[in-house]
Coordinates of C-alpha atoms in Angstrom, one line a residue:
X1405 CA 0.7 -14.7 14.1
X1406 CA 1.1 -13.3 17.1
X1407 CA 2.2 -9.3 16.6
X1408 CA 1.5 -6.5 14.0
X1409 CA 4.6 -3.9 13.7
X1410 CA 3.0 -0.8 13.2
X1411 CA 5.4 2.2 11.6
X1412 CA 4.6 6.3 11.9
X1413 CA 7.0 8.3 10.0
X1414 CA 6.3 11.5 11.4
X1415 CA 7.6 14.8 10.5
X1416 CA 9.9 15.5 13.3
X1417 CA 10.3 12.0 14.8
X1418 CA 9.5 8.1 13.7
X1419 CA 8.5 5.5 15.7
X1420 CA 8.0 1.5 15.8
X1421 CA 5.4 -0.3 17.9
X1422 CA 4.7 -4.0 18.2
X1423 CA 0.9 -4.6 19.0
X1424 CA -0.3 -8.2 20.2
X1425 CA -3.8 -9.3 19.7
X1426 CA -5.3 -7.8 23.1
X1427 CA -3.9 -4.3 21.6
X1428 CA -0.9 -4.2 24.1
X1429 CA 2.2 -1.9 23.1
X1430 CA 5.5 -5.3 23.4
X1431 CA 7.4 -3.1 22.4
X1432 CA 8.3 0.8 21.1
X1433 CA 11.0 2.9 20.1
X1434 CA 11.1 6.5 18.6
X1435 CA 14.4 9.0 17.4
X1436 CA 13.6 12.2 16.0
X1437 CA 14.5 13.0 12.4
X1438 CA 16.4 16.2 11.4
X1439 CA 14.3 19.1 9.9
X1440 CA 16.1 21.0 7.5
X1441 CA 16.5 24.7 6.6
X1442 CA 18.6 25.3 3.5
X1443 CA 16.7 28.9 2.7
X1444 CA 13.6 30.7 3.4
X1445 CA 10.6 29.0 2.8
X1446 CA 12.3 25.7 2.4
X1447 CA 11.7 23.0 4.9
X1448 CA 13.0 19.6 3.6
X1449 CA 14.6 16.0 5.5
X1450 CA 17.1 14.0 4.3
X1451 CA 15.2 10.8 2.5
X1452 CA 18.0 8.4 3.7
X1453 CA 17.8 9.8 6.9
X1454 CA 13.7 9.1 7.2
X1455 CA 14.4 4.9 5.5
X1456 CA 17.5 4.7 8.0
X1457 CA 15.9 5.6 11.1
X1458 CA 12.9 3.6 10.6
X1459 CA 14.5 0.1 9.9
X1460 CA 17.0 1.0 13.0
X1461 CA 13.6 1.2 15.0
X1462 CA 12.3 -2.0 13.4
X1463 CA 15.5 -3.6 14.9
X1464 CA 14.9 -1.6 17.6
X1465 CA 11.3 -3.4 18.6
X1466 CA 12.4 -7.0 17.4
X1467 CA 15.4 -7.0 19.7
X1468 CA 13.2 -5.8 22.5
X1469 CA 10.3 -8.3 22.3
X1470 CA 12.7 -11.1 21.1
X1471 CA 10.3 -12.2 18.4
X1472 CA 11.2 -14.2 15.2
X1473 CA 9.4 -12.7 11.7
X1474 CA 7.4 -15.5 11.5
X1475 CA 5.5 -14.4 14.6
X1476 CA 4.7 -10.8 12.9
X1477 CA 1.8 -10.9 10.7
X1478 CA 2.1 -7.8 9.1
X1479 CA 3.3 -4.7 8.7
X1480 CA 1.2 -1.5 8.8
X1481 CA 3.1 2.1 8.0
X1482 CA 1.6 5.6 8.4
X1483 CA 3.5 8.7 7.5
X1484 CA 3.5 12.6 7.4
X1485 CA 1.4 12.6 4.0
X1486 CA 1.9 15.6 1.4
X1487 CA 6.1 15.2 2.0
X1488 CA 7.2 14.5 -1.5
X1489 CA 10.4 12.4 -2.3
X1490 CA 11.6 11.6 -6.5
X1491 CA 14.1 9.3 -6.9
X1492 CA 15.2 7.3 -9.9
X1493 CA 14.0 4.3 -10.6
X1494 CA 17.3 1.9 -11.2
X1495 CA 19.3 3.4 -8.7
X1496 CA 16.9 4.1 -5.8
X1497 CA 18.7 7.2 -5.1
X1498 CA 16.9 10.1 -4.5
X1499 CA 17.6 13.2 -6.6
X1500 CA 16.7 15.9 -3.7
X1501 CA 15.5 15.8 -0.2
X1502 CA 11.8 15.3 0.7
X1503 CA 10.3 18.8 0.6
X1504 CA 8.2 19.0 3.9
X1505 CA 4.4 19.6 3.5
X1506 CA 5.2 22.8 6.0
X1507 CA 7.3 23.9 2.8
X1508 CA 6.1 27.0 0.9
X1509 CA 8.7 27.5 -1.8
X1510 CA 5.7 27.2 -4.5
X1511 CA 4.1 30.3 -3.0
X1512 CA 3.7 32.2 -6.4
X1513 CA 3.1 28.9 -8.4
X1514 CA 0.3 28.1 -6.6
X1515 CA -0.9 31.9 -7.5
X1516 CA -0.2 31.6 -11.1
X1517 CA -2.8 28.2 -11.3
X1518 CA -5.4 30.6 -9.9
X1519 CA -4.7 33.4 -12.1
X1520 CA -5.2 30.9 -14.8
X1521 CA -8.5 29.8 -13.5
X1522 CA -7.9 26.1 -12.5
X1523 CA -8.8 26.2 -9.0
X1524 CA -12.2 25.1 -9.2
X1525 CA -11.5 22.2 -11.7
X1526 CA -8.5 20.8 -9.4
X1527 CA -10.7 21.2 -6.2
X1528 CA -13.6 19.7 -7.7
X1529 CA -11.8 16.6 -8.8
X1530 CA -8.8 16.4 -5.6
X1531 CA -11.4 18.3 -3.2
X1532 CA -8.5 20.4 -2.1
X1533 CA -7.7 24.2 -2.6
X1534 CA -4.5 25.0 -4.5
X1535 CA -1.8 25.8 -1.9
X1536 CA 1.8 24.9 -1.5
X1537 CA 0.5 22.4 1.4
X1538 CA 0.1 19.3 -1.3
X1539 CA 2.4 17.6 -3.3
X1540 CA 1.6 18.5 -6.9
X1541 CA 3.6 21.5 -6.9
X1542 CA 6.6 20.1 -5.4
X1543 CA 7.2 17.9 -7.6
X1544 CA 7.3 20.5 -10.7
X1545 CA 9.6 22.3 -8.6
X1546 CA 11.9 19.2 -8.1
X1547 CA 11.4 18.3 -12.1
X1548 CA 12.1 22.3 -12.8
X1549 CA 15.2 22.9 -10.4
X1550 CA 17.1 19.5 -10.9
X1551 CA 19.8 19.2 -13.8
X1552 CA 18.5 16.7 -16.1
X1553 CA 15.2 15.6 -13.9
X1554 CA 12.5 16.5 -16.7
X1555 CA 14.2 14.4 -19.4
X1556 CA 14.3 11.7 -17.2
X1557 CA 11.0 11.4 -15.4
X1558 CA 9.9 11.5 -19.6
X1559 CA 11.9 8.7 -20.2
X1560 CA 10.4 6.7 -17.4
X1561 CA 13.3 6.6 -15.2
X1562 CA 12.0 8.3 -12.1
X1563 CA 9.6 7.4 -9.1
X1564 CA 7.5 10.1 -6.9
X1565 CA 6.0 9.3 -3.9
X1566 CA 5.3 10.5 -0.8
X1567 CA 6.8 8.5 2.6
X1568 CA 5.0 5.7 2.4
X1569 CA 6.0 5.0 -1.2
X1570 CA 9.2 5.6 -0.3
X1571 CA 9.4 3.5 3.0
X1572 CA 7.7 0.3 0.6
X1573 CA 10.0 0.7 -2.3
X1574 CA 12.8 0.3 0.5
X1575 CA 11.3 -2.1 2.5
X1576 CA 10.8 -4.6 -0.4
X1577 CA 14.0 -4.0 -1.8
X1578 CA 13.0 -1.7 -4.8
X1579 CA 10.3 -4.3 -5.8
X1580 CA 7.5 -1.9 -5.3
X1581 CA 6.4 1.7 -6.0
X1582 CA 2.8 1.7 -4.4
X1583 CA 0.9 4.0 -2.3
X1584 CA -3.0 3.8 -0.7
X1585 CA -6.3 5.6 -1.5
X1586 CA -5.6 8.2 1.6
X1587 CA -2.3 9.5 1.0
X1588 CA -2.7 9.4 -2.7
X1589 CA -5.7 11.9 -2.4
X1590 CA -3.1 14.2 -0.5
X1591 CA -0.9 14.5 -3.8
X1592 CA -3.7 17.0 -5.7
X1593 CA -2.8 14.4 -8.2
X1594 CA -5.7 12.2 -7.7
X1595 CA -9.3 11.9 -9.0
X1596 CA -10.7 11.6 -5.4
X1597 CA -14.0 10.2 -6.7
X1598 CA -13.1 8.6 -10.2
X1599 CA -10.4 6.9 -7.5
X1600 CA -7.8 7.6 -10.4
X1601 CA -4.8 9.5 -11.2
X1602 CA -6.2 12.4 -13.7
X1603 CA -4.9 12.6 -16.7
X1604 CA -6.0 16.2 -16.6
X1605 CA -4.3 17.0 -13.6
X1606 CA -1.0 15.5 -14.8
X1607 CA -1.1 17.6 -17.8
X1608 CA -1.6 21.0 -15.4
X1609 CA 1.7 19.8 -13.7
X1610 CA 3.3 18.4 -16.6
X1611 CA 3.8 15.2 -14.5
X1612 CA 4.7 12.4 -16.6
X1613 CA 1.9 9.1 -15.5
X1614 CA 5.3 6.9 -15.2
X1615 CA 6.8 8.2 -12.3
X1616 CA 3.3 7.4 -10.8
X1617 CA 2.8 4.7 -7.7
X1618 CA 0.0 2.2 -8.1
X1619 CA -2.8 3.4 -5.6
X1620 CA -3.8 0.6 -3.6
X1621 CA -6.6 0.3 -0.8
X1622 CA -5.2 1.2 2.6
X1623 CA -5.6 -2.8 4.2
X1624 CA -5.0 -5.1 1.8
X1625 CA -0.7 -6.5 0.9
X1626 CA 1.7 -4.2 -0.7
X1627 CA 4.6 -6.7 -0.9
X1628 CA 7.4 -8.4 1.4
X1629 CA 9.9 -6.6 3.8
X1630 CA 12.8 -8.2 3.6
X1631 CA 15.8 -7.0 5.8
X1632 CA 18.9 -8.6 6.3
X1633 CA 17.7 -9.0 10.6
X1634 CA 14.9 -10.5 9.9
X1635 CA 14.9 -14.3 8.7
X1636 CA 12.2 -14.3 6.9
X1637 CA 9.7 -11.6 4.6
X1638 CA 6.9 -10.0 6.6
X1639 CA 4.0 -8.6 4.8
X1640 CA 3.2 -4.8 4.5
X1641 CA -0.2 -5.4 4.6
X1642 CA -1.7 -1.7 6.2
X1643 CA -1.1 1.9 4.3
X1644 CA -2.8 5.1 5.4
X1645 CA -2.0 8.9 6.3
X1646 CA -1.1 9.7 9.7
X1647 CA -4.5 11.7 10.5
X1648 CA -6.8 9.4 8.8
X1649 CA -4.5 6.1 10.6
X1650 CA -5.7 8.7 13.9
X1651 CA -9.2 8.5 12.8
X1652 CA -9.6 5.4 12.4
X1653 CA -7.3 4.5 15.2
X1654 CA -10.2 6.8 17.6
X1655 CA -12.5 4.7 16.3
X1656 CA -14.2 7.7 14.4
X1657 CA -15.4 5.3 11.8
X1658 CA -19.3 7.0 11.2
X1659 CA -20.7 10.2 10.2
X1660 CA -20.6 12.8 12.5
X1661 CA -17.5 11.2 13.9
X1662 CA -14.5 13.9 14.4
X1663 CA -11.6 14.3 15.9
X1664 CA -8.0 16.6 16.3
X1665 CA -4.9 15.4 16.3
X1666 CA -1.9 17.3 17.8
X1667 CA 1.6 17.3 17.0
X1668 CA 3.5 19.7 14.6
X1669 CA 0.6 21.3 13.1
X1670 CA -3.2 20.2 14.4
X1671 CA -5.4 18.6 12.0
X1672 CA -8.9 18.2 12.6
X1673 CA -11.3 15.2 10.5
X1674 CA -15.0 15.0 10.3
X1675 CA -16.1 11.4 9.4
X1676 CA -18.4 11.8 6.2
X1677 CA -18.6 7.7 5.2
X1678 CA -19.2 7.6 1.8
X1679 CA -20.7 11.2 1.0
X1680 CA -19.2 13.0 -1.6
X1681 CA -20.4 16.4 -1.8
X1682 CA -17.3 19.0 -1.3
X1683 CA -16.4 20.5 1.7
X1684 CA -16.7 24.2 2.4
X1685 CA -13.9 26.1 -0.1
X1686 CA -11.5 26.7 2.9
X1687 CA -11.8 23.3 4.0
X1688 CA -10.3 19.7 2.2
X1689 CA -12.6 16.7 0.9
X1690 CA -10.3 13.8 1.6
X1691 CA -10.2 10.0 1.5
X1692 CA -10.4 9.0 4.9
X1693 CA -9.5 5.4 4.1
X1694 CA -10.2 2.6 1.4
X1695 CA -11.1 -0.9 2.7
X1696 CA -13.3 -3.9 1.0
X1697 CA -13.4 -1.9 -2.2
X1698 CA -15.4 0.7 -0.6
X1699 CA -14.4 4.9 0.2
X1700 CA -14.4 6.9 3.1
X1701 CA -14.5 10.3 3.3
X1702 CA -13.4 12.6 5.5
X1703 CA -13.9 17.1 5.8
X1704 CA -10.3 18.0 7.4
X1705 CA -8.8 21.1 8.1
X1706 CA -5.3 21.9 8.8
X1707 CA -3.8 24.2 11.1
X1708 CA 0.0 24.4 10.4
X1709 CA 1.3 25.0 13.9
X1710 CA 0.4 24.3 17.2
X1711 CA 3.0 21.9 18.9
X1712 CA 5.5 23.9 16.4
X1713 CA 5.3 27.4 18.6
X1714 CA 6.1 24.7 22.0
X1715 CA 9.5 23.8 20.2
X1716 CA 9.8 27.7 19.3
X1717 CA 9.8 28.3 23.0
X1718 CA 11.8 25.3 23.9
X1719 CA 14.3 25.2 21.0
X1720 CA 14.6 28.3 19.4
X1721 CA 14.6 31.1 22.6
X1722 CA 15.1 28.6 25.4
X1723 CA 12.4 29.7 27.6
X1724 CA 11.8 26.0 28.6
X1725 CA 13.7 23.0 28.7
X1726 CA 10.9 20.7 28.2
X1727 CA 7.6 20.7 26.0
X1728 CA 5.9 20.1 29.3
X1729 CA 7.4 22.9 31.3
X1730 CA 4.6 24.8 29.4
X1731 CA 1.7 24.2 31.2
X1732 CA 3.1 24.6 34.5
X1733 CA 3.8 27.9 33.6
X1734 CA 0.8 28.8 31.7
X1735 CA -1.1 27.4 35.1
X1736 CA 0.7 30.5 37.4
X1737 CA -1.2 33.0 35.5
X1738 CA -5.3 33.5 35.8
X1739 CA -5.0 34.5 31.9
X1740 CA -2.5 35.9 29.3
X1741 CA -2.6 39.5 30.4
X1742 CA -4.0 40.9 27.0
X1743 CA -1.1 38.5 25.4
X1744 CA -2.6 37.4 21.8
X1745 CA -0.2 34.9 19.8
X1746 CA -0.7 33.9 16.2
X1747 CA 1.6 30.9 15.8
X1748 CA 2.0 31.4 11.9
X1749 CA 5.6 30.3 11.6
X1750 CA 4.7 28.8 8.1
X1751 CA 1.7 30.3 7.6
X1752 CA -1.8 30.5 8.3
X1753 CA -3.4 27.4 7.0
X1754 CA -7.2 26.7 7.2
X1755 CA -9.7 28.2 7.0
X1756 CA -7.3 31.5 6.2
X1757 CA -5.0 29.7 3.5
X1758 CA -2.1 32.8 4.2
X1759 CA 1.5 30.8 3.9
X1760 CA 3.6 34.5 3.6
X1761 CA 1.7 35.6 6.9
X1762 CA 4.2 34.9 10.4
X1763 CA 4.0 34.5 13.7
X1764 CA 3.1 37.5 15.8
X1765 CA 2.8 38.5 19.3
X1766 CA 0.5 41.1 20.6
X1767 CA -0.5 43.3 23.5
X1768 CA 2.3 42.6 25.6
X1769 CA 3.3 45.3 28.2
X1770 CA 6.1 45.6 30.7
X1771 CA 4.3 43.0 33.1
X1772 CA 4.3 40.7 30.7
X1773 CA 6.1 37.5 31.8
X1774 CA 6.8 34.2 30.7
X1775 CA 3.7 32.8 31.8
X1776 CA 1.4 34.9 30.4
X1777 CA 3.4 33.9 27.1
X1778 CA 2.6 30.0 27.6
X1779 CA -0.9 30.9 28.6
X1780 CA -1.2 32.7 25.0
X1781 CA 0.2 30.0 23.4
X1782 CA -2.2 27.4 24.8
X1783 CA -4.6 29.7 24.0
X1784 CA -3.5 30.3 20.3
X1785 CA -4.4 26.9 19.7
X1786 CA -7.1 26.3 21.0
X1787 CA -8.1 29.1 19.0
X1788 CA -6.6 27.7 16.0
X1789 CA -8.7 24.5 16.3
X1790 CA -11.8 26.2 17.3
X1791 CA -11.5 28.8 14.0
X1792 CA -11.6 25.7 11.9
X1793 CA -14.5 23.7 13.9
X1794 CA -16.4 26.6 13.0
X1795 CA -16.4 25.7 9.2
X1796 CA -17.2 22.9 10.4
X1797 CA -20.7 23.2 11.8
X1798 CA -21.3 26.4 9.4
X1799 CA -21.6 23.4 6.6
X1800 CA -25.0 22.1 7.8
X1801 CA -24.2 18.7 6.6
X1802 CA -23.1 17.3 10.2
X1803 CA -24.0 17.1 13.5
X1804 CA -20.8 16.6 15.5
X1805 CA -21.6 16.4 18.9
X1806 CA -18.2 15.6 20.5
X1807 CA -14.6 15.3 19.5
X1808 CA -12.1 12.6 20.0
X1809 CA -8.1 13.9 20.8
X1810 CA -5.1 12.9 20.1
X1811 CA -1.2 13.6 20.1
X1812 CA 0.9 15.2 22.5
X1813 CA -0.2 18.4 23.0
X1814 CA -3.7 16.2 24.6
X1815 CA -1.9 15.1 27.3
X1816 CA -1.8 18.8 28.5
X1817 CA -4.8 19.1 30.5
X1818 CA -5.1 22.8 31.1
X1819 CA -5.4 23.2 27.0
X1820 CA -7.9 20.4 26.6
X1821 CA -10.4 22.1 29.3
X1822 CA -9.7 25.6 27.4
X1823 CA -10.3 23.5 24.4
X1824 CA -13.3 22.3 25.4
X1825 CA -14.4 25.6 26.9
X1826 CA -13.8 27.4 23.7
X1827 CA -16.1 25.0 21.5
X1828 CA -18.5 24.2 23.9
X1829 CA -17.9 20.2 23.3
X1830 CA -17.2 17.1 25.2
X1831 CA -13.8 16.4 24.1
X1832 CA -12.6 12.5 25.1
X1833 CA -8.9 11.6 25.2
X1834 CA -7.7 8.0 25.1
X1835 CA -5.2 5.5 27.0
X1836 CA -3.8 4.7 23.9
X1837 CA -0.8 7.8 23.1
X1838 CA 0.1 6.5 19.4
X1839 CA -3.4 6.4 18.1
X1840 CA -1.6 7.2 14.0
X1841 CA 0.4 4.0 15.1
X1842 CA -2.9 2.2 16.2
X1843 CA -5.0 3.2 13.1
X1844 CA -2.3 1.7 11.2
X1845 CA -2.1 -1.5 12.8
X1846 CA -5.5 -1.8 12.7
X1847 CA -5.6 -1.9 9.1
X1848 CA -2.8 -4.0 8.6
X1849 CA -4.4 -6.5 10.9
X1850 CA -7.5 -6.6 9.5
X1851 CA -6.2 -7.5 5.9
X1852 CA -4.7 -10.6 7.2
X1853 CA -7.6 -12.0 9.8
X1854 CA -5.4 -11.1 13.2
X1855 CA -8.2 -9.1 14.2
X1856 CA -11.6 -10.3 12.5
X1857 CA -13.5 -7.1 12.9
X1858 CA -13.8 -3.5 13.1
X1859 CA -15.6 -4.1 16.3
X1860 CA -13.0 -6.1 17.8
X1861 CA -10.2 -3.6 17.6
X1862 CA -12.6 -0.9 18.7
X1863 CA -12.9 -3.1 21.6
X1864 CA -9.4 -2.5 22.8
X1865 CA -9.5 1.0 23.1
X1866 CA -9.7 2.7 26.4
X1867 CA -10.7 6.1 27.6
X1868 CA -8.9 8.2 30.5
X1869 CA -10.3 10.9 30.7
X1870 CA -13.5 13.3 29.3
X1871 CA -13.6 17.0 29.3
X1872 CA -16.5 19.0 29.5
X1873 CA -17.2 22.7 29.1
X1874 CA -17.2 24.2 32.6
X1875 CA -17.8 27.6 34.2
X1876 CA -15.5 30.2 33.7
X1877 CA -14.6 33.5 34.3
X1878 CA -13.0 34.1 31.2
X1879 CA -15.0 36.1 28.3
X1880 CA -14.8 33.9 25.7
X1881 CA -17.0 35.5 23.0
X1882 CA -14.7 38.5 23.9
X1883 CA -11.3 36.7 23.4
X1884 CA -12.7 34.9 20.0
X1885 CA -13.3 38.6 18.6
X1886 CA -9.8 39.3 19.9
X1887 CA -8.1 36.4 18.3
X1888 CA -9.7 37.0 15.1
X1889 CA -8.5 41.0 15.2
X1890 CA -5.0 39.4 16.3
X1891 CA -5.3 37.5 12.9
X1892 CA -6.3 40.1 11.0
X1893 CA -3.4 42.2 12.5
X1894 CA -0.7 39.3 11.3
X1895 CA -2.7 39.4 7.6
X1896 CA -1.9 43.1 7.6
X1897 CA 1.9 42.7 8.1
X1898 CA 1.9 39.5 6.0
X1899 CA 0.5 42.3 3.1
X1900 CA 2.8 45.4 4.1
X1901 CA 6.0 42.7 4.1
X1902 CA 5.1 41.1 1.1
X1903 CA 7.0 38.0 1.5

């Protein structure tokens, strides 16, 4: 054994990476994959599309590094988590696209399970709030909007699963419908501390058990990739969800470990090893990850969009022309001239939970100019992140001292200073860029001896650079109680609009 291919099937983009054992990057590749838009509320990709792309990029990295598949010695995939895919089980054909996680079509099915009173028995078995975010209510909308897909999924002739499944049942040729611990608690399917799918649960949804993955732990093998370029089977031996693979793949492997990851949206994970005791309401319990029969758990909150309002202003109005162009012009302005921006263009998510409210700007005046408008957009999310790091030392439980970064928005060093300003923390960024890629890896590599330990692998991670709270002339206790009237603002319209 010589490599470990490590997959990320990303919202927007996928990417392949060959690792060797000193933790090198032989080889990457990346394409973006096509968000789609077919009516409001509805974000969904093309399932083909997502399988496609990814064993392109597996040709991709093989061609590049030359290596044979006897050489790789296994196969470790993370993936965008609460994207839901059904498809039937003979054919492998999907029977609709993957509805995105940013989706919020389930809006007022979501409401009607509160109304009813379940919210506190599906939190305090899946340790999440009931909100369009997770999978659960996808999937009765897929089962309730699809000609014929109820009477099948009851005769046992459909498969759910969300990227991961899908990427394995492909990758093995249809042999396997599978899943791991982490992504599996992301479905509000599963018993996060009876490790089960919950019979309960599936009732609520009226999910039939059969269309069901096995739930396996996130480093141990799934089954054989075989593809027609490679000459032999290579092993998936490494499952987990893209921000647990990040927090693991930071190294953020105790308690009072935490970290944010940036990319589409920004999630931010609190180790909590193996404590179970439920998060604060507006935050998730999760598994972290499963390994040598033993659970991790992990407080998260998610913030639906940060790099999203970047792309807003690069693709959408064409202020920009790169994501980087952003900072440069955020950096010609001392501050955002009184410019608030709530970057809610799928909602609010933690700790407010609002997926009708939408992005709003506020305060702008004739002076206003495009870079005070990048300034309030680095500032919106470092507000963003702080707003849910608040939850997370008003718990008690935890001491977090520092917070580990990663993604592309923490290459941008103007936001990770105001980042660290803002929450008064050291903040440490990384040499490694694809740490979801890494984490991944990392498990796959340990469930087959290429790396023997958690503290080698830990061991070939580097550090650039460390952020600390500095001076400033800015009055941040004064712009926090700004944002937070800037929120409430957006809340206001999200009630007077009313959709």
């Amino acid at each position: 054994m010589k490599y470990i291919l490590a997959l990320d099937s990303g919202t927007t983009s996928s990417r392949a990476m060959l690792l060797d054992r000193s933790g090198l990057n032989v080889a990457f590749a990346q394409k973006e994959v096509q968000q789609l838009y077919p009516e409001k509320n509805f974000i969904e990709c093309t399932p083909n599309e997502i399988y496609g792309v990814m064993e392109g990029l597996i040709r991709e990295v093989v061609s590049q590094a030359e290596v044979s598949a006897n050489e790789i010695g296994g196969i470790g995939i993370t993936n965008q988590r609460e994207t839901v895919i059904v498809w039937d089980r003979k054919t492998g054909t999907p029977i609709w696209n993957a509805i995105s996680w940013q989706d919020t079509r389930t809006i007022e099915m979501c409401k009607e399970f509160k109304r009813q009173g379940h919210e506190e028995m599906i939190r305090s078995k899946t340790g999440l709030p009931v909100v369009t975010y997770f999978s659960a209510t996808k999937v009765c909308w897929i089962l309730d909007h699809v000609e014929g897909a109820r009477e099948k999924a009851e005769k046992g002739e459909l498969c759910l699963g969300t990227v991961d499944s899908w990427l394995i049942w492909n990758l093995t040729g249809k042999k396997v419908h599978a899943t791991d611990a982490s992504n599996a608690s992301r479905t509000m399917l599963y018993n996060i501390f009876e490790e089960k799918w919950d019979d309960e649960l599936l009732e609520l949804f009226n999910i039939p058990r059969s269309m069901l993955p096995e739930v396996k732990s996130s480093s141990e093998e799934f089954g054989q990739a075989t593809l027609s370029f490679l000459e032999n089977p290579v092993p998936i031996t490494g499952v987990i969800g893209d921000q647990q693979a990040a927090l693991f793949g930071l190294a953020c492997v105790n308690k009072d470990d935490m970290m944010c990851s940036y990319g589409t949206g920004a999630f931010i994970l609190g180790n909590r090893e193996d404590d179970t005791t439920l998060s604060p309401p507006t935050l998730s319990t999760t598994i972290a990850w499963k390994r040598d029969d033993r659970i991790t758990y992990a407080y998260e909150g998610c913030v639906l969009n940060t790099g999203s309002a970047v792309t807003w202003m690069r693709d959408s109005v064409g202020l920009i022309h790169t994501s980087q162009e952003i900072e440069l012009l955020a950096k010609c302005v001392p501050d955002s001239g009184g410019v608030y921006f709530v970057p809610a263009f799928s909602g609010l998510g933690a700790p407010y939970w609002k997926f009708q409210a939408r992005a709003t700007v506020l305060g702008m005046s004739r002076s206003t100019n495009i870079g005070h408008i990048s300034r309030a957009i680095h500032e919106s999310i470092a507000h963003r992140v702080t707003d849910v790091v608040e939850l997370f030392r008003e718990s008690k439980r935890q001491n977090f001292k520092h917070i580990r970064v990663a993604g592309g928005a923490c290459e941008n060093n103007l936001l990770m200073q105001l980042q660290s300003d803002m929450l008064n923390m050291k903040i440490t960024r990384l040499n490694q860029k694809e740490v979801s890629s890494y984490g991944a890896a990392f498990m796959a590599g340990l469930a087959v001896g290429f790396w023997k330990s958690e503290e080698e692998v830990f061991s070939l991670l580097e550090e650039t650079r460390t952020f600390e709270p500095q001076p400033t002339d800015m009055d941040l206790e004064q712009m926090r109680k700004n944002w937070k009237q800037a929120v409430n603002l957006c809340l206001e319209w999200e009630k007077i609009n009313g959709s």
